mmCIF file with all atom_site columns, C-alpha atoms in Angstrom:
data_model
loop_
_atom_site.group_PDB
_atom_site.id
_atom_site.type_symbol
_atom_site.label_atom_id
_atom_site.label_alt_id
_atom_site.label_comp_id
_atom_site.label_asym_id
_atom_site.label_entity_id
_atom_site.label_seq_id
_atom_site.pdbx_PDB_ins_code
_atom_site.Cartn_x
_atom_site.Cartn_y
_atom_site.Cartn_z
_atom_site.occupancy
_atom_site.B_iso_or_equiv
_atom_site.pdbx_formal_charge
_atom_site.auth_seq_id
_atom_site.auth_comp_id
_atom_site.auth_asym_id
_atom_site.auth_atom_id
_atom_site.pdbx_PDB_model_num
ATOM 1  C CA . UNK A 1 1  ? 0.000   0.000   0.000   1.00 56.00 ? 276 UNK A CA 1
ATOM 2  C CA . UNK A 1 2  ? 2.746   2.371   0.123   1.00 66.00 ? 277 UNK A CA 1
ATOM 3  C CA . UNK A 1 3  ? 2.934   2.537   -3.727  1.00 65.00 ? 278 UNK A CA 1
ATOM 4  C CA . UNK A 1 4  ? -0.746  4.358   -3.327  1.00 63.00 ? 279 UNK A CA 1
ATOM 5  C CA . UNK A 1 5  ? 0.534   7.020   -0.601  1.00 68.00 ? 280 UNK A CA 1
ATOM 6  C CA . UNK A 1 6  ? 1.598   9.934   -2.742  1.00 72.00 ? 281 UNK A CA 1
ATOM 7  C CA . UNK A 1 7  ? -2.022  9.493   -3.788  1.00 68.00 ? 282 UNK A CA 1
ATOM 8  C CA . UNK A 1 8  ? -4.644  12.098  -2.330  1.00 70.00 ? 283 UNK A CA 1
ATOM 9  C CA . UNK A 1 9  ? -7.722  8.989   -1.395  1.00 71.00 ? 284 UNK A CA 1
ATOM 10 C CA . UNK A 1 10 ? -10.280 11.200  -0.972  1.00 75.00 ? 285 UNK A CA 1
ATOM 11 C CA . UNK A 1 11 ? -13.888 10.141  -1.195  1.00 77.00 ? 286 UNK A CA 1
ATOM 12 C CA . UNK A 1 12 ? -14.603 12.014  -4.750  1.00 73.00 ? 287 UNK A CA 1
ATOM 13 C CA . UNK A 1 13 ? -11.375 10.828  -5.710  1.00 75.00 ? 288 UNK A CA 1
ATOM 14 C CA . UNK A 1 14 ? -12.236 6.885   -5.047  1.00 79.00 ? 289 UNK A CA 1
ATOM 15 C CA . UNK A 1 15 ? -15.744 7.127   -6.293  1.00 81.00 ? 290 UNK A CA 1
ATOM 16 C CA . UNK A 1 16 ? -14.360 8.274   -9.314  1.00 79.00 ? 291 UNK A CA 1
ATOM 17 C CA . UNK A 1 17 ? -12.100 5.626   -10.077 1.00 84.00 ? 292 UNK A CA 1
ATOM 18 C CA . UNK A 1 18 ? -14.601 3.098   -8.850  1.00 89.00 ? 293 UNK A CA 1
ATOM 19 C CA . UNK A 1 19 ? -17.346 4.405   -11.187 1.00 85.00 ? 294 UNK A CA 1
ATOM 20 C CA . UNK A 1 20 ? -14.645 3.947   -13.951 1.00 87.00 ? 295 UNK A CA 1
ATOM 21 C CA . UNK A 1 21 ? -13.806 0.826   -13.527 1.00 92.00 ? 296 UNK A CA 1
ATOM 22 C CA . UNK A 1 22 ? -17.220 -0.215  -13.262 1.00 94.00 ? 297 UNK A CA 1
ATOM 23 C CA . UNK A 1 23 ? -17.811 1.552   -16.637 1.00 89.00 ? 298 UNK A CA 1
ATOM 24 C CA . UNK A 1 24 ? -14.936 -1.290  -18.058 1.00 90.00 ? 299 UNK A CA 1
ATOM 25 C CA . UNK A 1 25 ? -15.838 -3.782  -16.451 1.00 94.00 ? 300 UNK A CA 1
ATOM 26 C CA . UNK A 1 26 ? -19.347 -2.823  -17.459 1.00 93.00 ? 301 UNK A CA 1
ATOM 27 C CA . UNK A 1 27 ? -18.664 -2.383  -21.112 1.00 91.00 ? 302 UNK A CA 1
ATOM 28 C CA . UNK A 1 28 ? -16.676 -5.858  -21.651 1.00 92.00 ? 303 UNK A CA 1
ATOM 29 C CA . UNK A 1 29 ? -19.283 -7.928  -20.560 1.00 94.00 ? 304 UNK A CA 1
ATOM 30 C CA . UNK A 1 30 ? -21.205 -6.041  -23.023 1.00 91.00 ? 305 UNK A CA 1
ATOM 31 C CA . UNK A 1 31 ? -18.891 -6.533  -25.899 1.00 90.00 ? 306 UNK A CA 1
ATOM 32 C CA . UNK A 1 32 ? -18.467 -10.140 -25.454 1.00 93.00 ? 307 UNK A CA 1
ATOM 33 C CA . UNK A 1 33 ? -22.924 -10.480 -24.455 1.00 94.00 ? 308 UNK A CA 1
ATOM 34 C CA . UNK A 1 34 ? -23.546 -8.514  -27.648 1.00 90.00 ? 309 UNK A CA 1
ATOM 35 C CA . UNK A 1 35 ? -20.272 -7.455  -29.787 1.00 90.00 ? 310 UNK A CA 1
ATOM 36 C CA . UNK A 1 36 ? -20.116 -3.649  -30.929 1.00 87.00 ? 311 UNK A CA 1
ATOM 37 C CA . UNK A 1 37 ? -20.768 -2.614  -34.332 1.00 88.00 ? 312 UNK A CA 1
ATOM 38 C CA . UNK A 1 38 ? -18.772 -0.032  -36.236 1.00 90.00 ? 313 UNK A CA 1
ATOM 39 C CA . UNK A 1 39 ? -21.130 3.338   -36.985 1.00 90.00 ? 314 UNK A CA 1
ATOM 40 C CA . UNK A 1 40 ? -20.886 6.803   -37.311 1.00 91.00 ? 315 UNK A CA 1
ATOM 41 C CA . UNK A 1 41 ? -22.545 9.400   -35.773 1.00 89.00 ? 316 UNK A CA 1
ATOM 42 C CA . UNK A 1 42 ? -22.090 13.396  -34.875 1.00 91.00 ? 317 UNK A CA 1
ATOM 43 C CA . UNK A 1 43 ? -18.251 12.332  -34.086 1.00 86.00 ? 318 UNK A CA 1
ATOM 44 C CA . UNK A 1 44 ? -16.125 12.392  -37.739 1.00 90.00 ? 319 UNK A CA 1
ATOM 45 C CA . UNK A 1 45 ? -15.260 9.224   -37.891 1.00 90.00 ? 320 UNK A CA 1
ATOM 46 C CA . UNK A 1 46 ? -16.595 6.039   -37.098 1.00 93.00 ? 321 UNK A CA 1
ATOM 47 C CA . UNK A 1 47 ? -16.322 4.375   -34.095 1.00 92.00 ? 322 UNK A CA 1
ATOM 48 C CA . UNK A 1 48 ? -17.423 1.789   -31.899 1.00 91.00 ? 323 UNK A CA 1
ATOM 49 C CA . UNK A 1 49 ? -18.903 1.650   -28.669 1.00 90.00 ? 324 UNK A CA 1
ATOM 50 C CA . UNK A 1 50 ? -15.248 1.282   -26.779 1.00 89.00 ? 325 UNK A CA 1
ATOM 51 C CA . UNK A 1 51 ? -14.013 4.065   -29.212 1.00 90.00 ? 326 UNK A CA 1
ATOM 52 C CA . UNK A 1 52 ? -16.833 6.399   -27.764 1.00 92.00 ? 327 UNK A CA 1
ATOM 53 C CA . UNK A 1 53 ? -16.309 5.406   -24.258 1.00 90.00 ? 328 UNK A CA 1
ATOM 54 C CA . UNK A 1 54 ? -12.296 5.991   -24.615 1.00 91.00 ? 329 UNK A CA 1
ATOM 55 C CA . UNK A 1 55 ? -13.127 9.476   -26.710 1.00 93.00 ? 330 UNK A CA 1
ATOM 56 C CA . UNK A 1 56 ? -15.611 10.414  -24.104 1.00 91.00 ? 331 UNK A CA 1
ATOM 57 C CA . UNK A 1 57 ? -13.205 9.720   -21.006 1.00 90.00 ? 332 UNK A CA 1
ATOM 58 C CA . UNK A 1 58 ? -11.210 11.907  -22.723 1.00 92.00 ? 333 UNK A CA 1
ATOM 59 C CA . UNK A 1 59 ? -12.931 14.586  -23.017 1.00 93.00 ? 334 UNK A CA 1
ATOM 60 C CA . UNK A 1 60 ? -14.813 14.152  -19.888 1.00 90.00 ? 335 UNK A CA 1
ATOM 61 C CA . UNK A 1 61 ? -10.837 14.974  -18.462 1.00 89.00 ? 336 UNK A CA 1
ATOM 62 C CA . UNK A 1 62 ? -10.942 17.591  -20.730 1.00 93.00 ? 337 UNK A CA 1
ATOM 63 C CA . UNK A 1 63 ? -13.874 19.175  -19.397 1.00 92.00 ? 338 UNK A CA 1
ATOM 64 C CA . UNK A 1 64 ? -12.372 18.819  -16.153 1.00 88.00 ? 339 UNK A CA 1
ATOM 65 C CA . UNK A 1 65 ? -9.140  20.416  -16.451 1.00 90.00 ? 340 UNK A CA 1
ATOM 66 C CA . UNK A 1 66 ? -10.445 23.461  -18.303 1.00 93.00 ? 341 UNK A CA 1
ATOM 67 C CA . UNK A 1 67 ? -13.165 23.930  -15.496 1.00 91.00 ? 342 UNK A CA 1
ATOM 68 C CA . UNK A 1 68 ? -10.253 23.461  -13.155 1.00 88.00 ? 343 UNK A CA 1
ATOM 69 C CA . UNK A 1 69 ? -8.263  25.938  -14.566 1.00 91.00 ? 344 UNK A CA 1
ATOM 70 C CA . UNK A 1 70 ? -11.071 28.933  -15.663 1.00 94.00 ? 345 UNK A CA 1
ATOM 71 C CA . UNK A 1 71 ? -13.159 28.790  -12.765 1.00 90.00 ? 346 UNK A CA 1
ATOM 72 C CA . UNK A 1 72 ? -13.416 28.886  -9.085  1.00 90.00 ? 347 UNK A CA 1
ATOM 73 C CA . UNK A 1 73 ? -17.155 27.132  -8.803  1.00 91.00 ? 348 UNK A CA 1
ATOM 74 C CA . UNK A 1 74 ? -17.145 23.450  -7.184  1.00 88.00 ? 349 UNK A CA 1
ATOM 75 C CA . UNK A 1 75 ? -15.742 20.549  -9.293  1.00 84.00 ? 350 UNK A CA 1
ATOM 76 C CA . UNK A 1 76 ? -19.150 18.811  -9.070  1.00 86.00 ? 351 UNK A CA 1
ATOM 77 C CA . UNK A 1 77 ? -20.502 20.994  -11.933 1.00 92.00 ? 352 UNK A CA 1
ATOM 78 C CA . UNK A 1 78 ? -17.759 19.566  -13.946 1.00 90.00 ? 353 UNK A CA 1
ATOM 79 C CA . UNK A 1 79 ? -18.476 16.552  -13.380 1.00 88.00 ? 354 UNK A CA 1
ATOM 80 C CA . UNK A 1 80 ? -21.890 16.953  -14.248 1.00 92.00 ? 355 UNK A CA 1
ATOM 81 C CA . UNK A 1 81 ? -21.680 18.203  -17.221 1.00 94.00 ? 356 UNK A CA 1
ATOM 82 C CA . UNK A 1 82 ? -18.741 15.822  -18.231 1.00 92.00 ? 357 UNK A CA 1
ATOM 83 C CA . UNK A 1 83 ? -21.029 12.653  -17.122 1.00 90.00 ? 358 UNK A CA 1
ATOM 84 C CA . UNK A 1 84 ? -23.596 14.534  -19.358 1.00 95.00 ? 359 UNK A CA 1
ATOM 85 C CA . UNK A 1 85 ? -20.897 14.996  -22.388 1.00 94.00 ? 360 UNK A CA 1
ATOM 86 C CA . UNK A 1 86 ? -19.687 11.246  -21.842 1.00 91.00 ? 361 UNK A CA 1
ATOM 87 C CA . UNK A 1 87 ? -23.652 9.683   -22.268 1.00 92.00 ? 362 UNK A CA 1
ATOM 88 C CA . UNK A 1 88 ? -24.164 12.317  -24.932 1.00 94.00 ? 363 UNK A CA 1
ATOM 89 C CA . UNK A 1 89 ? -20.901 10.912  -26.641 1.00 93.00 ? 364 UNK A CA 1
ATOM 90 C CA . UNK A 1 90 ? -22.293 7.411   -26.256 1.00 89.00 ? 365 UNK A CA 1
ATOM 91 C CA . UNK A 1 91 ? -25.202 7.261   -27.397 1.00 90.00 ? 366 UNK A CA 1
ATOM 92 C CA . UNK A 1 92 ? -25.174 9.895   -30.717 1.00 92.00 ? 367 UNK A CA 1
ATOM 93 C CA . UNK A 1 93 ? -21.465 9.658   -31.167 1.00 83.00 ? 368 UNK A CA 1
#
């Protein structure tokens, strides 16, 4: 456990990364249930439904970091509207 120390374990913080790994977790028993198909939507090119789960935990961080950086208001907006980005992403992306 001492590997983890220089990590900051707060509650947002593990909630977070649990929720994430869910999401994995979540999404390969999906792919191997029901395997993805290849489609485009509002995103230019086309993707799958890992592709849009990787492109929207991107820019989920994205969303994040900027929020981080322009404003002073409480990270939970951010996340908000990065969870709303990421099912967004998902479903027309």
């Amino acid at each position: 456990m001492e590997s983890l120390a220089w990590m900051a374990w707060t509650t947002p913080v593990a909630v977070f990364f649990s929720c994430i790994a869910l999401m994995l977790v979540g999404m390969t028993i999906w792919q191997v249930k029901s395997p993805s198909i290849a489609r485009r939507g509002f995103l230019p090119l086309i993707t799958t439904r890992g592709d849009r789960l990787f492109l929207g935990l991107l820019s989920a961080a994205y969303i994040n970091l900027a929020w981080t950086g322009f404003t002073h208001l409480s990270q939970w907006f951010a996340a908000g509207i990065a969870f709303v980005w990421l099912l967004v992403v998902m479903r027309w992306g």
